[in-house]
């Protein structure tokens, strides 16, 4: 029976078109992600994609290893050497000459750029990040590199207007101190391109909306085709047939979600490289994150979180389909829950409550630096884990509800 329901979903002409659109969108997102990896050649030419990844891997892996004090000192000295001769902007006759000198220095320092940015983050004041700070840090100062990360957090907690309880402050500081140091560093631009871009959460949102087209008609089609009286009067119409519809919906959500996310992930990583999977996310754009995880773990957290969020939203769409008997109405649910909260969250009065909406699970990779915490039973927990558990439980609860609602449907 479930096989029959799956055929009804995937053999619909409109669903075939939608499936093709999803495939095209996934490949396009992958191409755009790959294109964002760029490298500046000595002749001033910008290259991107595979060619850029090859050059960056060669340059960055020459600094591969633990970020010890000695290695950080070498980075500072190398940076000073590469930037030697650059004068203040006002001393250049033409502004273009100044920027040409900056580009020349940037070209030579691309191999150490990740480490430079970490140094800048460590030695900038809290809430006042200075991109060029590493250019003014001396080799003798980098011994405080890891200590600065913790001390900056303590300073920020003492001065911020955000309210954190004693337990929450203790939790954040503890997470910072538990982070394994020295960091291990190597080329990881494939993971950074995958997880730091806006394309992954955007793709997840599109996936949810598109799967909504697939599942919205599972429970309402019988009414649309005027076959409800036959369906519910058949021997298994209020038992196995309903279960088959529910199973088909679950299989569709699972297969399409993991197929699209898996295709996107493999496309990007096979092109840009799998290296750096074990590096801490703090070696990239998540310097301030209190989640002590690697890039591989971030991908798993992001993908699983997205799946749980998608599952809840789409089971709710199926419930609406079963209750309202309207395919059109059910289709609006995925859009409303994956897109609308993102805009409502910009309203200050609604910001906090919006962090608990399921759309947050579609963009886990973009909220890893958010210091949003909850105290449950005296234990402090990051809101990402709160959302994951909350919507996993709600999804499990909704499944029998959908079954019960459709099973008790009255024929008009």
mmCIF file of C-alpha atoms in Angstrom:
data_model
loop_
_atom_site.group_PDB
_atom_site.id
_atom_site.type_symbol
_atom_site.label_atom_id
_atom_site.label_comp_id
_atom_site.label_asym_id
_atom_site.label_seq_id
_atom_site.Cartn_x
_atom_site.Cartn_y
_atom_site.Cartn_z
ATOM 1 C CA UNK A 1 0.000 0.000 0.000
ATOM 2 C CA UNK A 2 2.769 2.430 0.892
ATOM 3 C CA UNK A 3 4.435 1.715 -2.445
ATOM 4 C CA UNK A 4 1.202 2.726 -4.172
ATOM 5 C CA UNK A 5 1.053 5.968 -2.174
ATOM 6 C CA UNK A 6 4.673 6.752 -3.067
ATOM 7 C CA UNK A 7 3.878 6.219 -6.743
ATOM 8 C CA UNK A 8 0.976 8.657 -6.441
ATOM 9 C CA UNK A 9 3.387 11.252 -5.030
ATOM 10 C CA UNK A 10 6.295 10.899 -7.438
ATOM 11 C CA UNK A 11 4.393 10.109 -10.632
ATOM 12 C CA UNK A 12 2.270 13.242 -10.552
ATOM 13 C CA UNK A 13 3.325 15.415 -13.519
ATOM 14 C CA UNK A 14 3.491 18.559 -11.369
ATOM 15 C CA UNK A 15 5.615 16.776 -8.750
ATOM 16 C CA UNK A 16 8.042 15.596 -11.436
ATOM 17 C CA UNK A 17 8.545 19.217 -12.437
ATOM 18 C CA UNK A 18 8.984 20.262 -8.806
ATOM 19 C CA UNK A 19 11.518 17.466 -8.272
ATOM 20 C CA UNK A 20 13.497 18.656 -11.295
ATOM 21 C CA UNK A 21 13.421 22.211 -9.910
ATOM 22 C CA UNK A 22 14.802 20.943 -6.588
ATOM 23 C CA UNK A 23 17.642 19.141 -8.382
ATOM 24 C CA UNK A 24 18.524 22.281 -10.369
ATOM 25 C CA UNK A 25 18.373 24.466 -7.243
ATOM 26 C CA UNK A 26 20.645 22.043 -5.340
ATOM 27 C CA UNK A 27 23.274 21.963 -8.087
ATOM 28 C CA UNK A 28 23.072 25.750 -8.484
ATOM 29 C CA UNK A 29 23.593 26.238 -4.739
ATOM 30 C CA UNK A 30 26.631 23.969 -4.937
ATOM 31 C CA UNK A 31 28.102 25.903 -7.867
ATOM 32 C CA UNK A 32 27.581 29.232 -6.101
ATOM 33 C CA UNK A 33 29.210 27.873 -2.941
ATOM 34 C CA UNK A 34 32.225 26.613 -4.868
ATOM 35 C CA UNK A 35 32.525 29.909 -6.746
ATOM 36 C CA UNK A 36 32.865 31.786 -3.430
ATOM 37 C CA UNK A 37 36.277 30.186 -2.793
ATOM 38 C CA UNK A 38 38.708 32.649 -4.358
ATOM 39 C CA UNK A 39 42.457 33.047 -4.737
ATOM 40 C CA UNK A 40 44.499 36.045 -5.904
ATOM 41 C CA UNK A 41 47.392 35.140 -8.210
ATOM 42 C CA UNK A 42 50.662 37.067 -8.374
ATOM 43 C CA UNK A 43 49.634 38.700 -11.648
ATOM 44 C CA UNK A 44 46.530 40.150 -9.969
ATOM 45 C CA UNK A 45 44.137 37.660 -11.537
ATOM 46 C CA UNK A 46 41.319 36.330 -9.333
ATOM 47 C CA UNK A 47 40.502 32.656 -9.743
ATOM 48 C CA UNK A 48 37.742 30.703 -8.037
ATOM 49 C CA UNK A 49 36.415 27.186 -7.549
ATOM 50 C CA UNK A 50 38.626 24.136 -8.002
ATOM 51 C CA UNK A 51 41.666 26.091 -9.224
ATOM 52 C CA UNK A 52 41.470 28.441 -6.232
ATOM 53 C CA UNK A 53 41.047 25.534 -3.819
ATOM 54 C CA UNK A 54 44.163 23.864 -5.213
ATOM 55 C CA UNK A 55 46.280 26.992 -4.689
ATOM 56 C CA UNK A 56 44.850 27.702 -1.234
ATOM 57 C CA UNK A 57 45.446 24.133 -0.110
ATOM 58 C CA UNK A 58 49.071 24.352 -1.139
ATOM 59 C CA UNK A 59 49.568 27.724 0.588
ATOM 60 C CA UNK A 60 47.676 26.948 3.808
ATOM 61 C CA UNK A 61 48.979 23.438 4.374
ATOM 62 C CA UNK A 62 52.515 24.802 4.510
ATOM 63 C CA UNK A 63 51.396 26.022 7.975
ATOM 64 C CA UNK A 64 49.669 22.775 8.877
ATOM 65 C CA UNK A 65 50.034 21.689 12.509
ATOM 66 C CA UNK A 66 49.254 22.770 16.039
ATOM 67 C CA UNK A 67 48.920 26.514 16.575
ATOM 68 C CA UNK A 68 51.575 26.734 19.252
ATOM 69 C CA UNK A 69 53.194 29.967 20.415
ATOM 70 C CA UNK A 70 56.205 29.313 18.184
ATOM 71 C CA UNK A 71 54.045 28.867 15.081
ATOM 72 C CA UNK A 72 52.022 32.005 15.905
ATOM 73 C CA UNK A 73 55.274 33.956 16.224
ATOM 74 C CA UNK A 74 56.331 32.704 12.809
ATOM 75 C CA UNK A 75 53.008 33.902 11.377
ATOM 76 C CA UNK A 76 53.488 37.374 12.858
ATOM 77 C CA UNK A 77 57.030 37.609 11.497
ATOM 78 C CA UNK A 78 55.921 36.340 8.087
ATOM 79 C CA UNK A 79 53.110 38.889 8.034
ATOM 80 C CA UNK A 80 55.503 41.718 8.944
ATOM 81 C CA UNK A 81 57.845 40.593 6.193
ATOM 82 C CA UNK A 82 55.099 40.455 3.560
ATOM 83 C CA UNK A 83 53.682 43.853 4.521
ATOM 84 C CA UNK A 84 57.028 45.564 4.709
ATOM 85 C CA UNK A 85 57.138 48.659 2.581
ATOM 86 C CA UNK A 86 53.415 49.485 2.689
ATOM 87 C CA UNK A 87 53.108 53.166 3.611
ATOM 88 C CA UNK A 88 50.132 54.920 5.225
ATOM 89 C CA UNK A 89 47.425 55.712 2.671
ATOM 90 C CA UNK A 90 47.969 59.476 2.845
ATOM 91 C CA UNK A 91 51.586 59.067 1.621
ATOM 92 C CA UNK A 92 50.488 57.663 -1.740
ATOM 93 C CA UNK A 93 49.906 60.102 -4.579
ATOM 94 C CA UNK A 94 47.134 57.937 -6.011
ATOM 95 C CA UNK A 95 44.651 55.948 -3.965
ATOM 96 C CA UNK A 96 44.925 53.127 -6.495
ATOM 97 C CA UNK A 97 48.635 52.757 -5.660
ATOM 98 C CA UNK A 98 47.763 52.190 -2.011
ATOM 99 C CA UNK A 99 45.221 49.485 -2.829
ATOM 100 C CA UNK A 100 47.603 47.839 -5.279
ATOM 101 C CA UNK A 101 50.146 47.600 -2.459
ATOM 102 C CA UNK A 102 47.469 46.120 -0.180
ATOM 103 C CA UNK A 103 46.527 43.549 -2.830
ATOM 104 C CA UNK A 104 50.168 42.592 -3.288
ATOM 105 C CA UNK A 105 50.530 42.043 0.466
ATOM 106 C CA UNK A 106 47.256 40.101 0.584
ATOM 107 C CA UNK A 107 48.421 37.844 -2.240
ATOM 108 C CA UNK A 108 51.540 36.904 -0.307
ATOM 109 C CA UNK A 109 49.701 36.327 2.984
ATOM 110 C CA UNK A 110 46.833 34.122 1.722
ATOM 111 C CA UNK A 111 48.504 31.073 3.248
ATOM 112 C CA UNK A 112 48.410 32.597 6.747
ATOM 113 C CA UNK A 113 45.171 34.556 6.363
ATOM 114 C CA UNK A 114 43.076 32.188 8.521
ATOM 115 C CA UNK A 115 45.599 32.389 11.345
ATOM 116 C CA UNK A 116 45.880 36.170 10.961
ATOM 117 C CA UNK A 117 42.109 36.516 11.347
ATOM 118 C CA UNK A 118 42.175 34.400 14.498
ATOM 119 C CA UNK A 119 44.901 36.629 15.934
ATOM 120 C CA UNK A 120 42.850 39.710 15.053
ATOM 121 C CA UNK A 121 39.808 38.255 16.806
ATOM 122 C CA UNK A 122 41.832 37.307 19.874
ATOM 123 C CA UNK A 123 43.471 40.707 20.293
ATOM 124 C CA UNK A 124 40.521 42.912 19.334
ATOM 125 C CA UNK A 125 38.388 44.335 22.120
ATOM 126 C CA UNK A 126 35.051 42.630 22.777
ATOM 127 C CA UNK A 127 32.284 44.053 20.524
ATOM 128 C CA UNK A 128 34.942 45.945 18.535
ATOM 129 C CA UNK A 129 36.480 43.542 16.039
ATOM 130 C CA UNK A 130 39.404 45.026 14.095
ATOM 131 C CA UNK A 131 40.150 43.123 10.876
ATOM 132 C CA UNK A 132 43.664 44.630 10.700
ATOM 133 C CA UNK A 133 44.548 44.070 14.365
ATOM 134 C CA UNK A 134 47.017 41.260 13.582
ATOM 135 C CA UNK A 135 49.142 43.746 11.618
ATOM 136 C CA UNK A 136 49.873 45.568 14.901
ATOM 137 C CA UNK A 137 50.388 42.544 17.173
ATOM 138 C CA UNK A 138 54.020 41.788 18.046
ATOM 139 C CA UNK A 139 55.543 38.325 18.126
ATOM 140 C CA UNK A 140 56.128 38.612 21.868
ATOM 141 C CA UNK A 141 52.415 39.124 22.516
ATOM 142 C CA UNK A 142 50.980 36.017 20.872
ATOM 143 C CA UNK A 143 51.708 33.855 23.891
ATOM 144 C CA UNK A 144 48.415 35.204 25.274
ATOM 145 C CA UNK A 145 46.498 34.065 22.167
ATOM 146 C CA UNK A 146 44.297 31.440 23.862
ATOM 147 C CA UNK A 147 44.104 33.318 27.148
ATOM 148 C CA UNK A 148 42.763 36.377 25.333
ATOM 149 C CA UNK A 149 39.777 34.416 24.055
ATOM 150 C CA UNK A 150 38.694 33.564 27.604
ATOM 151 C CA UNK A 151 39.528 36.974 29.084
ATOM 152 C CA UNK A 152 37.588 38.737 26.293
ATOM 153 C CA UNK A 153 34.531 36.649 27.125
ATOM 154 C CA UNK A 154 34.803 37.494 30.833
ATOM 155 C CA UNK A 155 35.185 41.178 30.007
ATOM 156 C CA UNK A 156 32.181 41.079 27.707
ATOM 157 C CA UNK A 157 30.007 39.296 30.284
ATOM 158 C CA UNK A 158 30.893 41.985 32.839
ATOM 159 C CA UNK A 159 29.985 44.865 30.542
ATOM 160 C CA UNK A 160 27.174 43.604 28.297
ATOM 161 C CA UNK A 161 23.609 44.811 28.724
ATOM 162 C CA UNK A 162 22.399 41.265 28.048
ATOM 163 C CA UNK A 163 21.221 39.552 31.212
ATOM 164 C CA UNK A 164 22.942 36.297 32.097
ATOM 165 C CA UNK A 165 22.520 34.466 35.379
ATOM 166 C CA UNK A 166 25.513 33.362 37.425
ATOM 167 C CA UNK A 167 24.977 29.775 36.217
ATOM 168 C CA UNK A 168 24.887 30.872 32.579
ATOM 169 C CA UNK A 169 28.067 32.929 32.917
ATOM 170 C CA UNK A 170 29.781 30.013 34.615
ATOM 171 C CA UNK A 171 28.613 27.709 31.808
ATOM 172 C CA UNK A 172 29.937 29.971 29.038
ATOM 173 C CA UNK A 173 33.301 30.481 30.698
ATOM 174 C CA UNK A 174 33.531 26.749 31.380
ATOM 175 C CA UNK A 175 32.842 25.948 27.725
ATOM 176 C CA UNK A 176 35.573 28.360 26.633
ATOM 177 C CA UNK A 177 38.061 26.857 29.074
ATOM 178 C CA UNK A 178 37.191 23.278 28.020
ATOM 179 C CA UNK A 179 38.045 23.926 24.388
ATOM 180 C CA UNK A 180 41.086 21.832 23.483
ATOM 181 C CA UNK A 181 44.164 23.942 22.786
ATOM 182 C CA UNK A 182 46.448 24.415 20.969
ATOM 183 C CA UNK A 183 44.210 24.272 17.904
ATOM 184 C CA UNK A 184 45.180 21.983 15.068
ATOM 185 C CA UNK A 185 45.220 23.891 11.795
ATOM 186 C CA UNK A 186 45.123 22.818 8.159
ATOM 187 C CA UNK A 187 43.380 23.749 4.921
ATOM 188 C CA UNK A 188 39.618 23.450 5.545
ATOM 189 C CA UNK A 189 38.127 25.772 2.937
ATOM 190 C CA UNK A 190 35.785 23.067 1.635
ATOM 191 C CA UNK A 191 34.096 22.854 5.053
ATOM 192 C CA UNK A 192 34.133 26.619 5.520
ATOM 193 C CA UNK A 193 32.557 27.203 2.123
ATOM 194 C CA UNK A 194 29.918 24.595 2.904
ATOM 195 C CA UNK A 195 29.063 25.706 6.434
ATOM 196 C CA UNK A 196 29.760 29.444 6.484
ATOM 197 C CA UNK A 197 27.775 30.440 3.409
ATOM 198 C CA UNK A 198 24.132 31.480 3.270
ATOM 199 C CA UNK A 199 23.402 28.885 0.603
ATOM 200 C CA UNK A 200 22.973 25.885 2.924
ATOM 201 C CA UNK A 201 20.208 27.374 5.141
ATOM 202 C CA UNK A 202 18.584 28.886 2.044
ATOM 203 C CA UNK A 203 18.686 25.480 0.356
ATOM 204 C CA UNK A 204 17.153 23.834 3.428
ATOM 205 C CA UNK A 205 14.303 26.344 3.401
ATOM 206 C CA UNK A 206 13.678 25.659 -0.293
ATOM 207 C CA UNK A 207 13.782 21.903 0.379
ATOM 208 C CA UNK A 208 11.085 22.227 3.046
ATOM 209 C CA UNK A 209 8.843 24.302 0.780
ATOM 210 C CA UNK A 210 9.307 21.897 -2.149
ATOM 211 C CA UNK A 211 8.665 18.763 -0.053
ATOM 212 C CA UNK A 212 5.523 20.588 1.063
ATOM 213 C CA UNK A 213 4.266 20.244 -2.526
ATOM 214 C CA UNK A 214 4.904 16.486 -2.356
ATOM 215 C CA UNK A 215 3.182 15.758 0.961
ATOM 216 C CA UNK A 216 0.400 18.364 1.005
ATOM 217 C CA UNK A 217 -1.874 16.215 -1.141
ATOM 218 C CA UNK A 218 -1.281 12.856 0.536
ATOM 219 C CA UNK A 219 -4.352 13.152 2.759
ATOM 220 C CA UNK A 220 -6.465 15.574 0.740
ATOM 221 C CA UNK A 221 -6.258 13.969 -2.712
ATOM 222 C CA UNK A 222 -9.006 11.461 -1.942
ATOM 223 C CA UNK A 223 -11.415 14.355 -1.400
ATOM 224 C CA UNK A 224 -10.154 16.271 -4.426
ATOM 225 C CA UNK A 225 -10.743 13.240 -6.681
ATOM 226 C CA UNK A 226 -14.089 12.459 -4.983
ATOM 227 C CA UNK A 227 -12.756 9.043 -4.008
ATOM 228 C CA UNK A 228 -13.124 9.472 -0.252
ATOM 229 C CA UNK A 229 -16.300 7.383 0.033
ATOM 230 C CA UNK A 230 -14.592 4.440 -1.699
ATOM 231 C CA UNK A 231 -11.371 4.845 0.292
ATOM 232 C CA UNK A 232 -13.016 4.916 3.730
ATOM 233 C CA UNK A 233 -15.592 2.212 2.996
ATOM 234 C CA UNK A 234 -12.963 -0.305 1.873
ATOM 235 C CA UNK A 235 -11.868 -3.087 4.212
ATOM 236 C CA UNK A 236 -8.494 -1.518 5.132
ATOM 237 C CA UNK A 237 -9.437 2.105 4.415
ATOM 238 C CA UNK A 238 -9.414 3.202 8.061
ATOM 239 C CA UNK A 239 -6.424 1.136 9.101
ATOM 240 C CA UNK A 240 -3.527 0.032 6.937
ATOM 241 C CA UNK A 241 -4.406 2.480 4.172
ATOM 242 C CA UNK A 242 -4.110 5.442 6.546
ATOM 243 C CA UNK A 243 -0.848 4.055 7.905
ATOM 244 C CA UNK A 244 0.439 3.682 4.341
ATOM 245 C CA UNK A 245 -0.260 7.345 3.657
ATOM 246 C CA UNK A 246 1.564 8.358 6.841
ATOM 247 C CA UNK A 247 4.486 6.067 6.007
ATOM 248 C CA UNK A 248 4.690 7.448 2.483
ATOM 249 C CA UNK A 249 4.838 10.967 3.872
ATOM 250 C CA UNK A 250 7.623 10.060 6.295
ATOM 251 C CA UNK A 251 9.637 8.260 3.591
ATOM 252 C CA UNK A 252 9.192 11.179 1.183
ATOM 253 C CA UNK A 253 10.372 13.759 3.718
ATOM 254 C CA UNK A 254 13.355 11.627 4.740
ATOM 255 C CA UNK A 255 14.454 10.571 1.253
ATOM 256 C CA UNK A 256 14.097 13.967 -0.422
ATOM 257 C CA UNK A 257 15.683 15.926 2.453
ATOM 258 C CA UNK A 258 18.740 13.686 2.861
ATOM 259 C CA UNK A 259 19.047 13.247 -0.901
ATOM 260 C CA UNK A 260 19.194 17.001 -1.536
ATOM 261 C CA UNK A 261 21.407 17.855 1.453
ATOM 262 C CA UNK A 262 23.680 14.895 0.708
ATOM 263 C CA UNK A 263 24.012 15.846 -2.964
ATOM 264 C CA UNK A 264 24.864 19.456 -2.078
ATOM 265 C CA UNK A 265 27.381 18.419 0.581
ATOM 266 C CA UNK A 266 29.199 15.872 -1.557
ATOM 267 C CA UNK A 267 29.238 18.187 -4.578
ATOM 268 C CA UNK A 268 30.963 20.938 -2.577
ATOM 269 C CA UNK A 269 33.385 18.744 -0.625
ATOM 270 C CA UNK A 270 34.365 16.549 -3.582
ATOM 271 C CA UNK A 271 35.229 19.728 -5.474
ATOM 272 C CA UNK A 272 36.942 21.739 -2.733
ATOM 273 C CA UNK A 273 38.348 18.921 -0.607
ATOM 274 C CA UNK A 274 37.519 17.050 2.599
ATOM 275 C CA UNK A 275 40.651 18.217 4.450
ATOM 276 C CA UNK A 276 40.217 19.925 7.810
ATOM 277 C CA UNK A 277 37.161 17.954 8.926
ATOM 278 C CA UNK A 278 38.618 17.525 12.416
ATOM 279 C CA UNK A 279 39.600 21.176 12.941
ATOM 280 C CA UNK A 280 37.704 23.123 15.600
ATOM 281 C CA UNK A 281 35.062 25.476 14.215
ATOM 282 C CA UNK A 282 36.792 28.259 16.185
ATOM 283 C CA UNK A 283 39.594 28.171 13.585
ATOM 284 C CA UNK A 284 37.126 29.649 11.099
ATOM 285 C CA UNK A 285 34.308 32.157 11.419
ATOM 286 C CA UNK A 286 32.986 30.771 14.722
ATOM 287 C CA UNK A 287 35.755 32.099 16.958
ATOM 288 C CA UNK A 288 33.314 33.116 19.713
ATOM 289 C CA UNK A 289 31.164 29.963 19.628
ATOM 290 C CA UNK A 290 30.774 28.059 22.905
ATOM 291 C CA UNK A 291 30.020 24.838 21.014
ATOM 292 C CA UNK A 292 33.275 22.875 21.162
ATOM 293 C CA UNK A 293 32.879 20.870 17.976
ATOM 294 C CA UNK A 294 34.769 20.163 14.751
ATOM 295 C CA UNK A 295 33.677 21.002 11.207
ATOM 296 C CA UNK A 296 32.482 17.433 10.659
ATOM 297 C CA UNK A 297 30.444 17.587 13.876
ATOM 298 C CA UNK A 298 29.042 20.959 12.809
ATOM 299 C CA UNK A 299 27.874 19.437 9.542
ATOM 300 C CA UNK A 300 26.186 16.553 11.379
ATOM 301 C CA UNK A 301 24.569 18.958 13.857
ATOM 302 C CA UNK A 302 23.389 21.216 11.034
ATOM 303 C CA UNK A 303 22.037 18.364 8.902
ATOM 304 C CA UNK A 304 20.312 16.537 11.775
ATOM 305 C CA UNK A 305 18.870 19.788 13.122
ATOM 306 C CA UNK A 306 17.581 20.659 9.659
ATOM 307 C CA UNK A 307 16.007 17.218 9.322
ATOM 308 C CA UNK A 308 14.213 17.476 12.658
ATOM 309 C CA UNK A 309 12.922 20.958 11.791
ATOM 310 C CA UNK A 310 11.803 19.804 8.338
ATOM 311 C CA UNK A 311 10.135 16.702 9.752
ATOM 312 C CA UNK A 312 8.062 18.705 12.237
ATOM 313 C CA UNK A 313 7.007 21.345 9.692
ATOM 314 C CA UNK A 314 5.993 18.755 7.099
ATOM 315 C CA UNK A 315 4.167 16.465 9.525
ATOM 316 C CA UNK A 316 2.226 19.555 10.582
ATOM 317 C CA UNK A 317 1.459 20.216 6.891
ATOM 318 C CA UNK A 318 0.156 16.651 6.600
ATOM 319 C CA UNK A 319 -2.012 17.196 9.680
ATOM 320 C CA UNK A 320 -3.496 20.326 8.110
ATOM 321 C CA UNK A 321 -4.053 18.375 4.884
ATOM 322 C CA UNK A 322 -5.866 15.609 6.779
ATOM 323 C CA UNK A 323 -7.958 18.007 8.841
ATOM 324 C CA UNK A 324 -8.815 20.674 6.255
ATOM 325 C CA UNK A 325 -8.983 18.356 3.210
ATOM 326 C CA UNK A 326 -7.287 21.192 1.299
ATOM 327 C CA UNK A 327 -4.015 20.707 -0.583
ATOM 328 C CA UNK A 328 -3.600 24.438 -1.158
ATOM 329 C CA UNK A 329 -3.980 25.274 2.527
ATOM 330 C CA UNK A 330 -1.508 22.549 3.508
ATOM 331 C CA UNK A 331 1.099 23.875 1.061
ATOM 332 C CA UNK A 332 1.148 27.242 2.864
ATOM 333 C CA UNK A 333 2.305 25.674 6.161
ATOM 334 C CA UNK A 334 5.926 24.917 5.116
ATOM 335 C CA UNK A 335 6.311 28.419 3.695
ATOM 336 C CA UNK A 336 4.779 30.073 6.765
ATOM 337 C CA UNK A 337 6.937 28.168 9.278
ATOM 338 C CA UNK A 338 10.234 28.244 7.366
ATOM 339 C CA UNK A 339 10.193 31.808 6.012
ATOM 340 C CA UNK A 340 7.883 34.091 8.002
ATOM 341 C CA UNK A 341 9.539 33.668 11.474
ATOM 342 C CA UNK A 342 12.837 34.827 9.954
ATOM 343 C CA UNK A 343 11.300 38.260 9.336
ATOM 344 C CA UNK A 344 9.301 38.412 12.569
ATOM 345 C CA UNK A 345 12.520 37.705 14.483
ATOM 346 C CA UNK A 346 13.764 41.158 13.488
ATOM 347 C CA UNK A 347 11.085 42.743 15.680
ATOM 348 C CA UNK A 348 12.840 43.345 19.054
ATOM 349 C CA UNK A 349 9.769 42.351 21.055
ATOM 350 C CA UNK A 350 9.579 38.975 19.269
ATOM 351 C CA UNK A 351 13.276 38.147 18.916
ATOM 352 C CA UNK A 352 13.548 35.850 21.933
ATOM 353 C CA UNK A 353 10.405 33.826 21.290
ATOM 354 C CA UNK A 354 11.304 33.419 17.611
ATOM 355 C CA UNK A 355 14.468 31.555 18.589
ATOM 356 C CA UNK A 356 12.224 28.635 19.555
ATOM 357 C CA UNK A 357 10.471 28.370 16.188
ATOM 358 C CA UNK A 358 11.355 25.363 13.995
ATOM 359 C CA UNK A 359 12.890 27.524 11.251
ATOM 360 C CA UNK A 360 15.932 27.986 13.521
ATOM 361 C CA UNK A 361 16.782 24.330 12.952
ATOM 362 C CA UNK A 362 17.099 25.042 9.229
ATOM 363 C CA UNK A 363 20.007 27.424 9.876
ATOM 364 C CA UNK A 364 21.960 25.820 12.724
ATOM 365 C CA UNK A 365 25.267 26.641 11.012
ATOM 366 C CA UNK A 366 24.435 30.375 11.133
ATOM 367 C CA UNK A 367 23.538 30.589 14.843
ATOM 368 C CA UNK A 368 26.482 28.785 16.447
ATOM 369 C CA UNK A 369 27.846 32.062 17.832
ATOM 370 C CA UNK A 370 24.541 33.095 19.428
ATOM 371 C CA UNK A 371 24.725 33.164 23.217
ATOM 372 C CA UNK A 372 21.110 32.094 23.748
ATOM 373 C CA UNK A 373 20.829 29.808 26.755
ATOM 374 C CA UNK A 374 18.078 28.104 28.735
ATOM 375 C CA UNK A 375 18.172 26.788 32.283
ATOM 376 C CA UNK A 376 16.230 23.554 32.636
ATOM 377 C CA UNK A 377 16.236 21.752 35.961
ATOM 378 C CA UNK A 378 19.239 23.760 37.084
ATOM 379 C CA UNK A 379 21.185 22.805 33.980
ATOM 380 C CA UNK A 380 22.261 25.342 31.338
ATOM 381 C CA UNK A 381 21.694 24.248 27.726
ATOM 382 C CA UNK A 382 22.277 25.970 24.399
ATOM 383 C CA UNK A 383 19.028 26.677 22.588
ATOM 384 C CA UNK A 384 20.031 24.636 19.528
ATOM 385 C CA UNK A 385 19.828 21.445 21.590
ATOM 386 C CA UNK A 386 16.607 22.647 23.249
ATOM 387 C CA UNK A 387 15.022 23.145 19.807
ATOM 388 C CA UNK A 388 16.235 19.785 18.523
ATOM 389 C CA UNK A 389 14.791 17.844 21.452
ATOM 390 C CA UNK A 390 11.576 19.910 21.499
ATOM 391 C CA UNK A 391 10.743 19.379 17.832
ATOM 392 C CA UNK A 392 11.846 15.757 17.773
ATOM 393 C CA UNK A 393 9.382 15.039 20.597
ATOM 394 C CA UNK A 394 6.633 17.088 18.910
ATOM 395 C CA UNK A 395 7.215 15.242 15.631
ATOM 396 C CA UNK A 396 6.827 11.870 17.361
ATOM 397 C CA UNK A 397 3.658 13.117 19.085
ATOM 398 C CA UNK A 398 2.149 14.479 15.851
ATOM 399 C CA UNK A 399 2.477 11.226 13.882
ATOM 400 C CA UNK A 400 -0.274 9.337 15.772
ATOM 401 C CA UNK A 401 -2.357 12.531 15.839
ATOM 402 C CA UNK A 402 -2.325 12.686 12.021
ATOM 403 C CA UNK A 403 -3.209 8.989 11.889
ATOM 404 C CA UNK A 404 -6.097 9.436 14.327
ATOM 405 C CA UNK A 405 -7.501 12.549 12.635
ATOM 406 C CA UNK A 406 -7.622 10.933 9.194
ATOM 407 C CA UNK A 407 -8.856 7.591 10.472
ATOM 408 C CA UNK A 408 -11.886 9.254 12.089
ATOM 409 C CA UNK A 409 -12.721 11.356 9.016
ATOM 410 C CA UNK A 410 -16.436 11.489 8.319
ATOM 411 C CA UNK A 411 -17.643 11.026 4.739
ATOM 412 C CA UNK A 412 -19.909 13.840 3.598
#
